Every structure is written in C-alpha cells, then in structure tokens.
Short mmCIF file of C-alpha atoms in Angstrom, two decimals:
data_model
loop_
_atom_site.label_atom_id
_atom_site.label_comp_id
_atom_site.label_asym_id
_atom_site.label_seq_id
_atom_site.Cartn_x
_atom_site.Cartn_y
_atom_site.Cartn_z
CA UNK A 1 24.42 -15.72 -29.30
CA UNK A 2 26.12 -16.13 -25.94
CA UNK A 3 29.82 -15.58 -25.27
CA UNK A 4 30.40 -19.10 -23.94
CA UNK A 5 30.26 -20.62 -27.43
CA UNK A 6 33.55 -21.47 -29.09
CA UNK A 7 34.53 -19.75 -32.33
CA UNK A 8 33.76 -22.80 -34.49
CA UNK A 9 30.23 -23.15 -33.09
CA UNK A 10 29.60 -19.41 -33.55
CA UNK A 11 30.78 -19.68 -37.15
CA UNK A 12 28.51 -22.66 -37.80
CA UNK A 13 25.54 -20.77 -36.36
CA UNK A 14 26.38 -17.80 -38.62
CA UNK A 15 26.52 -20.17 -41.59
CA UNK A 16 23.17 -21.67 -40.59
CA UNK A 17 21.64 -18.18 -40.51
CA UNK A 18 23.01 -17.42 -43.98
CA UNK A 19 21.71 -20.78 -45.27
CA UNK A 20 18.26 -19.79 -43.99
CA UNK A 21 18.40 -16.51 -45.91
CA UNK A 22 19.65 -18.21 -49.09
CA UNK A 23 16.80 -20.71 -48.89
CA UNK A 24 14.27 -17.90 -48.58
CA UNK A 25 15.81 -16.03 -51.53
CA UNK A 26 15.80 -19.09 -53.77
CA UNK A 27 12.20 -19.85 -52.84
CA UNK A 28 11.19 -16.27 -53.74
CA UNK A 29 13.08 -16.62 -57.02
CA UNK A 30 11.39 -19.92 -57.80
CA UNK A 31 7.95 -18.49 -56.96
CA UNK A 32 8.46 -15.54 -59.30
CA UNK A 33 9.69 -17.86 -62.06
CA UNK A 34 6.60 -20.03 -61.56
CA UNK A 35 4.38 -16.96 -62.04
CA UNK A 36 6.27 -16.26 -65.28
CA UNK A 37 5.14 -19.64 -66.59
CA UNK A 38 1.69 -18.08 -66.98
CA UNK A 39 3.02 -16.27 -70.07
CA UNK A 40 1.52 -17.61 -73.28
CA UNK A 41 4.17 -17.06 -75.95
CA UNK A 42 1.52 -16.99 -78.67
CA UNK A 43 -0.59 -14.29 -77.01
CA UNK A 44 -0.18 -10.54 -77.52
CA UNK A 45 -0.20 -8.80 -74.15
CA UNK A 46 -1.07 -5.23 -73.30
CA UNK A 47 1.24 -2.84 -71.49
CA UNK A 48 -0.18 -3.54 -68.01
CA UNK A 49 0.03 -7.32 -68.35
CA UNK A 50 3.58 -7.12 -69.71
CA UNK A 51 4.55 -4.89 -66.78
CA UNK A 52 3.16 -7.48 -64.36
CA UNK A 53 5.28 -10.20 -65.98
CA UNK A 54 8.31 -7.90 -65.99
CA UNK A 55 7.84 -7.42 -62.23
CA UNK A 56 7.89 -11.20 -61.79
CA UNK A 57 10.99 -11.47 -63.93
CA UNK A 58 12.73 -8.71 -61.98
CA UNK A 59 11.87 -10.40 -58.69
CA UNK A 60 13.15 -13.71 -60.04
CA UNK A 61 16.50 -12.24 -61.10
CA UNK A 62 17.04 -10.10 -57.99
CA UNK A 63 16.13 -12.85 -55.50
CA UNK A 64 18.25 -15.41 -57.34
CA UNK A 65 21.17 -13.01 -57.60
CA UNK A 66 21.10 -12.10 -53.90
CA UNK A 67 22.01 -15.69 -53.13
CA UNK A 68 25.14 -15.65 -55.28
CA UNK A 69 26.42 -12.09 -54.84
CA UNK A 70 28.31 -10.67 -51.90
CA UNK A 71 26.36 -9.32 -48.96
CA UNK A 72 27.27 -7.93 -45.57
CA UNK A 73 26.41 -9.20 -42.13
CA UNK A 74 28.37 -12.43 -42.00
CA UNK A 75 31.68 -14.00 -42.91
CA UNK A 76 29.60 -16.14 -45.27
CA UNK A 77 29.02 -13.51 -47.95
CA UNK A 78 27.52 -15.53 -50.81
CA UNK A 79 26.53 -19.05 -51.67
CA UNK A 80 28.90 -21.13 -53.70
CA UNK A 81 27.66 -24.38 -55.23
CA UNK A 82 30.72 -26.14 -53.78
CA UNK A 83 29.66 -25.22 -50.22
CA UNK A 84 26.49 -27.27 -50.58
CA UNK A 85 27.91 -30.02 -52.77
CA UNK A 86 26.20 -28.95 -55.99
CA UNK A 87 27.79 -29.17 -59.40
CA UNK A 88 26.25 -27.64 -62.49
CA UNK A 89 26.39 -29.02 -66.00
CA UNK A 90 27.55 -26.70 -68.80
CA UNK A 91 24.02 -25.57 -69.66
CA UNK A 92 23.23 -24.78 -66.01
CA UNK A 93 26.49 -22.86 -65.65
CA UNK A 94 25.45 -20.81 -68.67
CA UNK A 95 21.98 -20.13 -67.17
CA UNK A 96 23.54 -19.23 -63.83
CA UNK A 97 26.00 -16.77 -65.39
CA UNK A 98 23.33 -15.29 -67.64
CA UNK A 99 21.05 -14.61 -64.68
CA UNK A 100 23.85 -13.04 -62.62
CA UNK A 101 25.00 -10.91 -65.56
CA UNK A 102 21.42 -9.71 -66.13
CA UNK A 103 21.12 -8.91 -62.43
CA UNK A 104 24.32 -6.87 -62.38
CA UNK A 105 23.83 -5.09 -65.69
CA UNK A 106 20.09 -4.68 -66.11
CA UNK A 107 17.93 -5.49 -63.09
CA UNK A 108 19.80 -4.37 -59.95
CA UNK A 109 21.84 -1.61 -61.61
CA UNK A 110 21.13 0.67 -64.54
CA UNK A 111 23.97 -0.10 -66.94
CA UNK A 112 23.72 2.11 -70.04
CA UNK A 113 25.11 -0.68 -72.20
CA UNK A 114 22.02 -2.78 -71.45
CA UNK A 115 19.36 -0.05 -71.37
CA UNK A 116 16.52 -0.29 -73.87
CA UNK A 117 14.67 3.00 -73.39
CA UNK A 118 13.34 5.61 -75.79
CA UNK A 119 12.49 9.25 -75.12
CA UNK A 120 10.15 10.96 -77.55
CA UNK A 121 9.55 14.73 -77.60
CA UNK A 122 5.91 15.66 -78.00
CA UNK A 123 5.02 19.13 -79.21
CA UNK A 124 2.20 20.64 -77.17
CA UNK A 125 0.36 23.65 -78.52
CA UNK A 126 -2.05 25.52 -76.32
CA UNK A 127 -3.80 28.26 -78.21
CA UNK A 128 -2.19 30.54 -80.76
CA UNK A 129 0.52 31.98 -78.51
CA UNK A 130 1.86 29.09 -76.49
CA UNK A 131 3.63 25.90 -77.41
CA UNK A 132 6.21 23.73 -75.69
CA UNK A 133 7.74 20.30 -75.77
CA UNK A 134 6.86 17.58 -73.31
CA UNK A 135 8.24 14.08 -73.42
CA UNK A 136 7.33 10.46 -73.04
CA UNK A 137 9.73 7.76 -71.88
CA UNK A 138 9.07 4.24 -73.13
CA UNK A 139 11.10 1.23 -72.11
CA UNK A 140 11.27 -2.29 -73.39
CA UNK A 141 8.88 -4.64 -71.67
CA UNK A 142 10.33 -7.74 -73.29
CA UNK A 143 10.89 -10.77 -71.11
CA UNK A 144 14.37 -12.24 -71.09
CA UNK A 145 13.83 -15.54 -69.28
CA UNK A 146 10.71 -16.89 -70.97
CA UNK A 147 10.39 -19.14 -73.96
CA UNK A 148 10.72 -22.82 -74.71
CA UNK A 149 12.19 -25.00 -72.00
CA UNK A 150 14.32 -22.23 -70.44
CA UNK A 151 12.13 -21.54 -67.38
CA UNK A 152 11.74 -25.24 -66.68
CA UNK A 153 15.49 -25.87 -66.90
CA UNK A 154 16.10 -22.90 -64.60
CA UNK A 155 13.53 -24.33 -62.17
CA UNK A 156 15.45 -27.62 -62.20
CA UNK A 157 18.69 -25.77 -61.50
CA UNK A 158 17.14 -23.84 -58.60
CA UNK A 159 15.76 -27.10 -57.21
CA UNK A 160 19.28 -28.52 -57.29
CA UNK A 161 20.49 -25.58 -55.18
CA UNK A 162 17.52 -25.92 -52.82
CA UNK A 163 18.24 -29.61 -52.29
CA UNK A 164 21.90 -28.87 -51.56
CA UNK A 165 20.90 -26.11 -49.13
CA UNK A 166 18.46 -28.44 -47.41
CA UNK A 167 21.08 -31.14 -46.89
CA UNK A 168 23.71 -28.66 -45.63
CA UNK A 169 21.18 -26.96 -43.35
CA UNK A 170 19.93 -30.27 -42.00
CA UNK A 171 23.49 -31.39 -41.21
CA UNK A 172 24.00 -28.20 -39.19
CA UNK A 173 20.59 -28.55 -37.52
CA UNK A 174 21.57 -31.98 -36.27
CA UNK A 175 24.95 -30.75 -35.08
CA UNK A 176 23.68 -27.54 -33.47
CA UNK A 177 20.32 -28.76 -32.14
CA UNK A 178 21.15 -27.51 -28.62
CA UNK A 179 21.39 -23.95 -30.00
CA UNK A 180 18.05 -23.97 -31.85
CA UNK A 181 15.60 -22.60 -32.74
CA UNK A 182 17.01 -19.60 -34.54
CA UNK A 183 14.73 -16.71 -35.38
CA UNK A 184 16.14 -13.94 -37.59
CA UNK A 185 14.40 -10.58 -37.52
CA UNK A 186 15.38 -7.02 -38.39
CA UNK A 187 17.17 -4.92 -35.76
CA UNK A 188 14.77 -3.09 -33.48
CA UNK A 189 12.14 -5.87 -33.46
CA UNK A 190 11.58 -7.77 -30.22
#
C-alpha cells in the first residue's frame, strides 16, 4: 500500500483484506461440514473412518472459530455479525457459541476439563526373566456436530455469514476499485 493514501482508505483496504480471509475461513468450514454430512448415523464405523470424520469436524471447528476469534495482523481482529449486518436467532446464537466453546476448550487447545482420553497399561512379558509395562492411549472419536438437522442448520448459519461478508466486501470493492486487485500472500513470496 502506498503512502499517499489517507488513513481512512488504508483502513478500508485493511478491512477488505480481513474480509477476504474471513470468507476463505468460512468456506473451508462449510466444506468440512459438508464432508461430515457423509456420516450415516445408523452405520457402525471403524477406527480409521471415524478418524477421517473427526479430522473433518476439527477442520470445521477451527476454520469457523478463526473467523470469530482475535487474530493479529490488522486492526480488524475478528468478525462480528454486526459488522456485516447479520443477526442470529436464538438457536443460531446457541450454535455459534457452542462451536466457539468447542474450539477454545477441545479443538484448538487441550483443556483437561473437556478431554476424553484413556491410558491403559499393558503388561509385556518376554521370556521368563523379563517383563515390563507398556501403554496404549485411546481417545474418544465421537462426533460432536453430527446428528439430526444440526449440520444443516449450521450450514444455513454459515451461509448467512457468507452472504453478509459478500455484501460488505462488494460495497468496499465498489468504493476502492481504483486500489484493486488485492493479492494476499505470505511474507517472502514474490
């Protein structure tokens, strides 16, 4: 960004950059949630299949949470529904808070109050003269955001945010068209 821009224009460009990132995060979240819809609640899954679904669920929660939790790099630290003109009904507020709580307590951080892990000692005997204990760690592979209409209602809520982001972004695109395109890339990339 060049120095000749006024502070308000610079701030709007920074907001536009953050809106771009939030859109990407919500799309990743929605994609992972869509993959979770492959779960058949009546089917018994093996360990590997459950782990695959747990990876989708983790991606869903982390990507969604990134949008609504503080981050560095801009004055615009996190998305607020008010910023993009979105209001949530009581059920959506509950979903939103549940996802963020799960992110903070279970998915992005290892909070002991939410851990569901078991360690089993296994005696190992090798010949007559040698024995020792080894262990196995097993953790819960249950899925928290699957079942009934929950994923579909969460999809609807994410779509609401995406629509609000689109409108806000488009307003800034029209206003800042002389300063576009914008291409964000990691430091050190040309």
